[in-house]
Amino acid sequence: MDAARRLLPPIIALLACGCAPQADDLLADYRARVQRAAGAHVGNPVYPDVPAYPSHRDRAVAIPEVRGSVWELLFDLPDCELDHLVSERNSILGRYWPATSRFDYELRFRLRLDRCRARLGRQEPADEEQREFLARLDEIDAAKRDVLPAVWWALSYDSPEFEQAFSPAASPLPPEAPGRRQAALAALEHLQGLSALLDAPADGLALAPLERALQQLAQSRYGGGLLRSLALLTGELDATSTALEHAAAAAVCPQNRPTPRGRVLHRVFNRYYAGKVQPYFAEVQRGGRAWLDAHARLLDRQRVAWPPAFERFRGRALDDGPDSLWQRWSAARVRHVEAWQRVLRQCALMPGTDTREP
């Protein structure tokens, strides 16, 4: 009775807060139960390192500077409506624009420049003055060609919001919280839609939805949480698989018939693996795959050379290649499923078989 009373306060507190088990607690409990049931204690898990998002210095792409002589040409072309834009950019406020406002400006500049060039190019016969105007526009175009892609990089992968999305302080993804995944993917989808403007600039941009999307991405910290989950799962699954492999090697069911230890393992499989751990796998798999695919599309729209530090990060954190954290977790998951299959097959307790005791 006294023991029951001692248990009541933490139980009541857990129910009152509605707290769900965290991923590290869930997986540590699962590993301990499997090791106990298998009679194999193989030491603590070894977790792979979580790649850190590159610092601003290592991921920045320089935005090309346009020479003063080029700006002077704009004031000779009032019909292009570029002089007002340049004045706006050179104002006190314009010098301190955030990347979102700078992107809006570069879109408007690009669109008006293209319109002006097209209008002058259609006029015939092209007199000397028109040819001179076109030559000046070509000079401006050459000077500005690489600016918009560099600003887009600054707004996206070089932004504080993207860095925060991959925060190393993020906790592993919880077993039951799809909201973080949905918010992060919605933000990336909004950015993916805007990336089309690199090829077809608009005359102005709604900044509020863009800024909301960036904040939503930052606050989700989904990238950091996913990487922490992949590292956690890899270490825990490998340790638990080792225990199962020891059990199979020790012939936990030597006559290919259920034994008491085999039935305990079977109960752990049904209650804890199938009932709790596997659904967490599914959430990480579903959300992680969508996250990687969304970044692959967004990176495909970039028009700058990726800095080497970011290229290394992408290979480990945003790819599914052989050096990636995703591939290591995938290999650990396959190994774990095969370890369970060997044990359950040896004990004639595979799912779908009659497991009733005689």
PDB file of C-alpha atoms in Angstrom, residues 71 73-89 105-117 119-120 133 137 140 203-204:
ATOM      1  CA  TRP A  71      24.091  53.471 -61.488  1.00  0.00           C
ATOM      2  CA  LEU A  73      23.481  55.262 -66.463  1.00  0.00           C
ATOM      3  CA  LEU A  74      20.074  54.683 -64.923  1.00  0.00           C
ATOM      4  CA  PHE A  75      19.329  58.351 -64.546  1.00  0.00           C
ATOM      5  CA  ASP A  76      19.715  58.735 -68.301  1.00  0.00           C
ATOM      6  CA  LEU A  77      16.902  56.197 -68.791  1.00  0.00           C
ATOM      7  CA  PRO A  78      13.882  57.691 -66.991  1.00  0.00           C
ATOM      8  CA  ASP A  79      11.409  55.797 -69.174  1.00  0.00           C
ATOM      9  CA  CYS A  80      12.573  52.531 -67.624  1.00  0.00           C
ATOM     10  CA  GLU A  81      11.450  53.615 -64.123  1.00  0.00           C
ATOM     11  CA  LEU A  82      14.695  52.288 -62.679  1.00  0.00           C
ATOM     12  CA  ASP A  83      15.996  55.548 -61.225  1.00  0.00           C
ATOM     13  CA  HIS A  84      13.268  55.609 -58.557  1.00  0.00           C
ATOM     14  CA  LEU A  85      14.099  52.078 -57.517  1.00  0.00           C
ATOM     15  CA  VAL A  86      17.779  52.877 -57.189  1.00  0.00           C
ATOM     16  CA  SER A  87      16.992  55.935 -55.084  1.00  0.00           C
ATOM     17  CA  GLU A  88      14.849  53.748 -52.832  1.00  0.00           C
ATOM     18  CA  ARG A  89      17.686  51.255 -52.478  1.00  0.00           C
ATOM     19  CA  TYR A 105      13.681  45.097 -54.728  1.00  0.00           C
ATOM     20  CA  GLU A 106      15.800  42.881 -56.984  1.00  0.00           C
ATOM     21  CA  LEU A 107      12.654  41.275 -58.444  1.00  0.00           C
ATOM     22  CA  ARG A 108      11.169  44.661 -59.295  1.00  0.00           C
ATOM     23  CA  PHE A 109      14.468  45.851 -60.740  1.00  0.00           C
ATOM     24  CA  ARG A 110      14.875  42.715 -62.868  1.00  0.00           C
ATOM     25  CA  LEU A 111      11.319  42.912 -64.222  1.00  0.00           C
ATOM     26  CA  ARG A 112      11.534  46.581 -65.169  1.00  0.00           C
ATOM     27  CA  LEU A 113      14.949  46.148 -66.719  1.00  0.00           C
ATOM     28  CA  ASP A 114      13.693  43.255 -68.868  1.00  0.00           C
ATOM     29  CA  ARG A 115      10.608  45.213 -69.903  1.00  0.00           C
ATOM     30  CA  CYS A 116      12.670  48.231 -70.875  1.00  0.00           C
ATOM     31  CA  ARG A 117      15.106  46.177 -72.926  1.00  0.00           C
ATOM     32  CA  ARG A 119      10.453  47.667 -75.490  1.00  0.00           C
ATOM     33  CA  LEU A 120      13.536  49.352 -76.901  1.00  0.00           C
ATOM     34  CA  PHE A 133      20.298  53.054 -74.703  1.00  0.00           C
ATOM     35  CA  LEU A 137      20.926  48.451 -70.571  1.00  0.00           C
ATOM     36  CA  ILE A 140      23.403  47.165 -66.410  1.00  0.00           C
ATOM     37  CA  ASP A 203       6.724  43.582 -59.981  1.00  0.00           C
ATOM     38  CA  GLY A 204       6.656  43.406 -56.208  1.00  0.00           C
TER      39      GLY A 204
END
